[in-house]
mmCIF file of C-alpha atoms in Angstrom:
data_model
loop_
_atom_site.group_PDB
_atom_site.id
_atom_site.type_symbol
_atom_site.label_atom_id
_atom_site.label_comp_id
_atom_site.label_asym_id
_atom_site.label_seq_id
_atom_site.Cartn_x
_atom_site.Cartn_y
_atom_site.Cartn_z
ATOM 1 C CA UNK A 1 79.154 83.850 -45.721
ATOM 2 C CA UNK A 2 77.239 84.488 -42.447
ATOM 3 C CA UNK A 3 73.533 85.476 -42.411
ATOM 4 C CA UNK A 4 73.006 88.970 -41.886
ATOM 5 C CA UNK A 5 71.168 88.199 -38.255
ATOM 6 C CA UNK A 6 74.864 86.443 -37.233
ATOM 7 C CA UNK A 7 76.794 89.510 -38.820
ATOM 8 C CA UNK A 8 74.767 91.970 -36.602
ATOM 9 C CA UNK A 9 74.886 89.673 -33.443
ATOM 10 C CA UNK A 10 79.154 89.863 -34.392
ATOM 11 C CA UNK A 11 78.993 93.506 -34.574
ATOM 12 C CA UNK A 12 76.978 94.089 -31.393
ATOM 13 C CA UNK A 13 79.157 92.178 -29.411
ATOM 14 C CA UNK A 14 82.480 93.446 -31.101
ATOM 15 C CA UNK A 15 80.880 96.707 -30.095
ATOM 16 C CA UNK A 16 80.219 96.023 -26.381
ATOM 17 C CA UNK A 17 83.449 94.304 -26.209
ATOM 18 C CA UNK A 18 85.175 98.106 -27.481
ATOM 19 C CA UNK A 19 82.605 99.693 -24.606
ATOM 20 C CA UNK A 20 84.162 97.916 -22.177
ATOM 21 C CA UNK A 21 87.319 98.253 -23.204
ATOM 22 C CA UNK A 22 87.501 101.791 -23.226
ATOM 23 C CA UNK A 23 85.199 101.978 -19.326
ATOM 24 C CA UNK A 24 88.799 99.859 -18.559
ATOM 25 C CA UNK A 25 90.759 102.442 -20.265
ATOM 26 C CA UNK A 26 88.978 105.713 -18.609
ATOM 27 C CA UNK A 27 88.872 103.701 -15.536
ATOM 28 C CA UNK A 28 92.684 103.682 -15.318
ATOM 29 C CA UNK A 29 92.641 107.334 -16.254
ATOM 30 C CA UNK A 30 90.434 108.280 -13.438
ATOM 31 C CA UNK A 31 92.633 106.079 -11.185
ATOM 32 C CA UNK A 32 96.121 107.213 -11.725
ATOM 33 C CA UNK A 33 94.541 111.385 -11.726
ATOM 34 C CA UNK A 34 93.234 110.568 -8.564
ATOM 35 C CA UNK A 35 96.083 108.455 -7.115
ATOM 36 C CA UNK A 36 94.190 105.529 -6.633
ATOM 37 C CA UNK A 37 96.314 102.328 -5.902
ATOM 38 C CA UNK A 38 95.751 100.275 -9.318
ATOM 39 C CA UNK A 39 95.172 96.242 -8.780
ATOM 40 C CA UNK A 40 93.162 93.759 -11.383
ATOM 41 C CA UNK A 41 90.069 93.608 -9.268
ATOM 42 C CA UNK A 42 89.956 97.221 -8.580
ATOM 43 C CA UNK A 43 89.818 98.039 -12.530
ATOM 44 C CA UNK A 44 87.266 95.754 -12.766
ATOM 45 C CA UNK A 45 84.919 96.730 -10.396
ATOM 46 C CA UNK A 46 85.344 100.232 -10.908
ATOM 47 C CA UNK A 47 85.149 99.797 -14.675
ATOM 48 C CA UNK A 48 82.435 96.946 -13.973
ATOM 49 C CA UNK A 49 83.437 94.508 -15.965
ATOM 50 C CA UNK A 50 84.583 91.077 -15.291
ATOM 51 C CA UNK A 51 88.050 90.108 -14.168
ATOM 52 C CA UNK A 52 88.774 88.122 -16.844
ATOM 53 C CA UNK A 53 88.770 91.372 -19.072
ATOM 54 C CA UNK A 54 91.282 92.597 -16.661
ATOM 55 C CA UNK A 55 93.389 89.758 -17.824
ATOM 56 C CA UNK A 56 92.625 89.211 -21.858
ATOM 57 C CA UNK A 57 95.263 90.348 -23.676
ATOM 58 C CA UNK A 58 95.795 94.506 -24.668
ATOM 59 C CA UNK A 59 93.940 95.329 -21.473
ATOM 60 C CA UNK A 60 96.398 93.245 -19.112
ATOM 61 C CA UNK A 61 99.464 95.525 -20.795
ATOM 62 C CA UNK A 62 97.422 98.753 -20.368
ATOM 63 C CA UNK A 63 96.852 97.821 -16.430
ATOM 64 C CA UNK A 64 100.218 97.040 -15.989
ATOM 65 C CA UNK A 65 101.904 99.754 -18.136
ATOM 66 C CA UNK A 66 99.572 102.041 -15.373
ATOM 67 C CA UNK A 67 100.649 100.143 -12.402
ATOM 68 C CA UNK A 68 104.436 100.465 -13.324
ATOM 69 C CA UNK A 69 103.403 104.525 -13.681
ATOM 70 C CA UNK A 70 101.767 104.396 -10.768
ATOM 71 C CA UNK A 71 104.633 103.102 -9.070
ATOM 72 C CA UNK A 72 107.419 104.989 -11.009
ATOM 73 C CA UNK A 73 105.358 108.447 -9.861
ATOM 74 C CA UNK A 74 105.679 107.605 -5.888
ATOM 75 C CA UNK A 75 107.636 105.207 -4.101
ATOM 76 C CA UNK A 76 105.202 102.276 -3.009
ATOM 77 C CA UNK A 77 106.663 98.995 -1.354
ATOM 78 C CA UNK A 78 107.071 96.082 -3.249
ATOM 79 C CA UNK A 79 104.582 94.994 -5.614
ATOM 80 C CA UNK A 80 103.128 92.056 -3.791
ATOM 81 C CA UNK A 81 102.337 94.100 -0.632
ATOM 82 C CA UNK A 82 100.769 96.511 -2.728
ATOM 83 C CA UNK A 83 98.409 93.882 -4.260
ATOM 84 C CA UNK A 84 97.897 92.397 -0.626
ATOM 85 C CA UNK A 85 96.681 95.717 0.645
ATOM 86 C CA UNK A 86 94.481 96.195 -2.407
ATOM 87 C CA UNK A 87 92.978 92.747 -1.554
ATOM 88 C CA UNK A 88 93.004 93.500 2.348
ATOM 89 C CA UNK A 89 90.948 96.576 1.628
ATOM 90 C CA UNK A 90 88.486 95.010 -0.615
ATOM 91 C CA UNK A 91 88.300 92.170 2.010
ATOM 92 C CA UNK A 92 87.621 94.659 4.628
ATOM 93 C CA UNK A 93 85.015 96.914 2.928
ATOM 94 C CA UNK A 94 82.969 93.561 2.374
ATOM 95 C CA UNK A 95 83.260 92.712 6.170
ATOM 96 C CA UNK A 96 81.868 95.984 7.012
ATOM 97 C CA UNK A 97 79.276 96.056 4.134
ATOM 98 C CA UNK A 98 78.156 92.338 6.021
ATOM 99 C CA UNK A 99 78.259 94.330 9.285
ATOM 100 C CA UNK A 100 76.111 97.466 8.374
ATOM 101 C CA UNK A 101 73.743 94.650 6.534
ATOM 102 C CA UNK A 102 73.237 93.166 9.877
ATOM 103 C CA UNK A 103 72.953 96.243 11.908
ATOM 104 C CA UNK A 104 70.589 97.709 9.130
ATOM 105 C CA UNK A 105 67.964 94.404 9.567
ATOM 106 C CA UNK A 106 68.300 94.518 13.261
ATOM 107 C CA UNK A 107 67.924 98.280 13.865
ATOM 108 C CA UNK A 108 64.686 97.571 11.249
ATOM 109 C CA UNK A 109 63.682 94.623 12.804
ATOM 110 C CA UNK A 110 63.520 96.840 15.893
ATOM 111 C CA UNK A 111 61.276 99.309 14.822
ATOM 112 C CA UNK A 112 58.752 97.185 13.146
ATOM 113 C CA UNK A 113 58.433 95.690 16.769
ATOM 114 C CA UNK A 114 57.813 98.721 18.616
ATOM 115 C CA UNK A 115 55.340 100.113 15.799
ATOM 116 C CA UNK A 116 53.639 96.932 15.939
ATOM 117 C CA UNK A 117 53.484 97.006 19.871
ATOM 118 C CA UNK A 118 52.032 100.500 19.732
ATOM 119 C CA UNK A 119 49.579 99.548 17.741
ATOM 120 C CA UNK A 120 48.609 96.383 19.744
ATOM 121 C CA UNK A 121 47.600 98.675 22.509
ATOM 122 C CA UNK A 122 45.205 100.715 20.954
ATOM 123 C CA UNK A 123 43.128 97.856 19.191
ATOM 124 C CA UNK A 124 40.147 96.673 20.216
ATOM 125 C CA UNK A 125 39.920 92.849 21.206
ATOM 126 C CA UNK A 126 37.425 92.610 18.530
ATOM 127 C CA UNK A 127 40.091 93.729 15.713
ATOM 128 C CA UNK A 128 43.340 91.961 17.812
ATOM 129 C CA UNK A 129 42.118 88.329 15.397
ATOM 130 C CA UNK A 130 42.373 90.709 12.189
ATOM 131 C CA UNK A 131 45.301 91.920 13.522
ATOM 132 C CA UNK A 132 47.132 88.675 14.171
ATOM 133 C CA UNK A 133 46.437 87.861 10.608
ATOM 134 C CA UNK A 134 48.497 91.085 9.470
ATOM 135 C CA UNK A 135 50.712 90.203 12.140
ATOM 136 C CA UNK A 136 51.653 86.838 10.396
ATOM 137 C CA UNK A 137 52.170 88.235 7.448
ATOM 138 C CA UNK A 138 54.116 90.840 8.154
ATOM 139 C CA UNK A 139 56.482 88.276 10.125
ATOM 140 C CA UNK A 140 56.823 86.340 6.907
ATOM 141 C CA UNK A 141 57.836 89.881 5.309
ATOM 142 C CA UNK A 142 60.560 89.915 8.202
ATOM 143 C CA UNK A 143 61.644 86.489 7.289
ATOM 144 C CA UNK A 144 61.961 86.930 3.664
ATOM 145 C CA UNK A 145 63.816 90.263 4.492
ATOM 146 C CA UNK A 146 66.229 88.265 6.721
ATOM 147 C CA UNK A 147 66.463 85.821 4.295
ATOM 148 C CA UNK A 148 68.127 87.825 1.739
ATOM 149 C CA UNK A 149 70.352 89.645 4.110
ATOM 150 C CA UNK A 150 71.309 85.747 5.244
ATOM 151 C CA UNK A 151 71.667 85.318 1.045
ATOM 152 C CA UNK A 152 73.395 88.454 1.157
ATOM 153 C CA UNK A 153 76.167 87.805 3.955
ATOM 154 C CA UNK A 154 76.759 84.233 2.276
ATOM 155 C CA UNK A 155 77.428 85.898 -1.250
ATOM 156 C CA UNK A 156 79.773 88.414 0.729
ATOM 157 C CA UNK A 157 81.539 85.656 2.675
ATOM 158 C CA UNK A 158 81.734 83.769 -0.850
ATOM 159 C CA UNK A 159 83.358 86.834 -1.971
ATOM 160 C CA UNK A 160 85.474 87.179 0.901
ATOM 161 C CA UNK A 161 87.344 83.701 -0.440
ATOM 162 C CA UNK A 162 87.463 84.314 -3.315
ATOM 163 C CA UNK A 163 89.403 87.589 -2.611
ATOM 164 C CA UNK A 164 91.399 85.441 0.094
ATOM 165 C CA UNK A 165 92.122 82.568 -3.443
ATOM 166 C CA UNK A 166 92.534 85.615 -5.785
ATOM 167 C CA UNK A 167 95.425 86.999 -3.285
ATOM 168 C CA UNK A 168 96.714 83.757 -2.791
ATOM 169 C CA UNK A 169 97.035 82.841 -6.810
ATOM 170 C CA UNK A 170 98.357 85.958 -6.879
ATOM 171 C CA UNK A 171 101.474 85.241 -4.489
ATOM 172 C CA UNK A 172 102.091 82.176 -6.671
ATOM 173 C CA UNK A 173 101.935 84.089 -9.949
ATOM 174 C CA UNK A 174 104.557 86.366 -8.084
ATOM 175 C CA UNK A 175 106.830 83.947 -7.388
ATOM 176 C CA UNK A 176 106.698 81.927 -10.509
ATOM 177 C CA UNK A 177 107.530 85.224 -12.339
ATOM 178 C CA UNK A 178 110.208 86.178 -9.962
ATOM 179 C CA UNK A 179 111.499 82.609 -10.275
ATOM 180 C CA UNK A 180 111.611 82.713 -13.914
ATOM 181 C CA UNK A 181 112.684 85.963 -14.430
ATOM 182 C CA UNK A 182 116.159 84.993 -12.350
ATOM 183 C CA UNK A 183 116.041 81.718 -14.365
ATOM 184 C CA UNK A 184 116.477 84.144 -17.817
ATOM 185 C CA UNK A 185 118.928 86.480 -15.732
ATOM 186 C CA UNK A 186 120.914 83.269 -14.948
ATOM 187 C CA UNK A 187 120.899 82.512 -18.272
#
């Protein structure tokens, strides 16, 4: 018999386990009222969960059960284009979340110069050495600001392959599942 501090740890995560469960379950809800084209990674991140929920057993049925709705309701093209322009679209939201990233540091890098130039030219030379010191530590600010938007477009490039590997496993899965599914036609 388990302690009683292992039976509650069970029970908790049994518990968040049936919480996210049921985000993936409204999730697909939400989806299919609104018409939203219904891929793994787009349950997941809506639901926000991880993908390998998306893929555990009674949740994989439900998403595909809704994707095979989905498709049933309106004509769509076939499946593997769909899940290429579900991938294509999350690729190209993250290339234009790393563009407004940049523009946002630049456009604030920009400012912060001309406020600090306006201010240069009212100090007094006896306050400009003070000043320098503020200065230098506000360009340190800057760099650890363009340090995490560097950390920031890295993580969003990383994700940006691993979109590119996910569509790519994804096209194999396909065809293994086409190929075995005229193998057990055949036979």
């Amino acid at each position: 018999m388990t302690a009683p501090s292992t039976d509650g740890m069970i029970h908790a995560r049994r518990r968040d386990s049936d919480t996210k469960r049921a985000r993936v379950r409204t999730t697909l809800h939400q989806m299919l009222e609104a018409g939203t084209p219904i891929t793994f990674a787009s349950v997941a991140r809506q639901a926000q969960v991880s993908t390998w929920l998306v893929y555990a057993p009674g949740v994989r049925e439900k998403i595909e059960s809704a994707r095979t709705q989905q498709n049933n309701e309106t004509p769509a093209p076939r499946h593997d284009r769909e899940h290429s322009r579900g991938l294509e679209t999350d690729l190209a939201l993250a290339r234009a979340e790393i563009t407004r990233l940049r523009a946002e540091r630049d456009q604030q890098q920009q400012q912060l110069r001309h406020a600090l130039g306006a201010r240069m030219d009212n100090l007094a030379k006896a306050d400009l050495l003070a000043r320098v010191d503020e200065l230098t530590r506000h360009n340190h600010e800057l760099a650890t600001v363009a340090e995490q938007h560097r950390t920031d477009n890295q993580r969003l490039q990383a994700w940006v392959t691993e979109l590119e590997d996910d569509l790519t496993a994804a096209r194999t899965s396909l065809r293994r599942m086409i190929r075995a599914d005229n193998l057990h036609t055949e036979n």
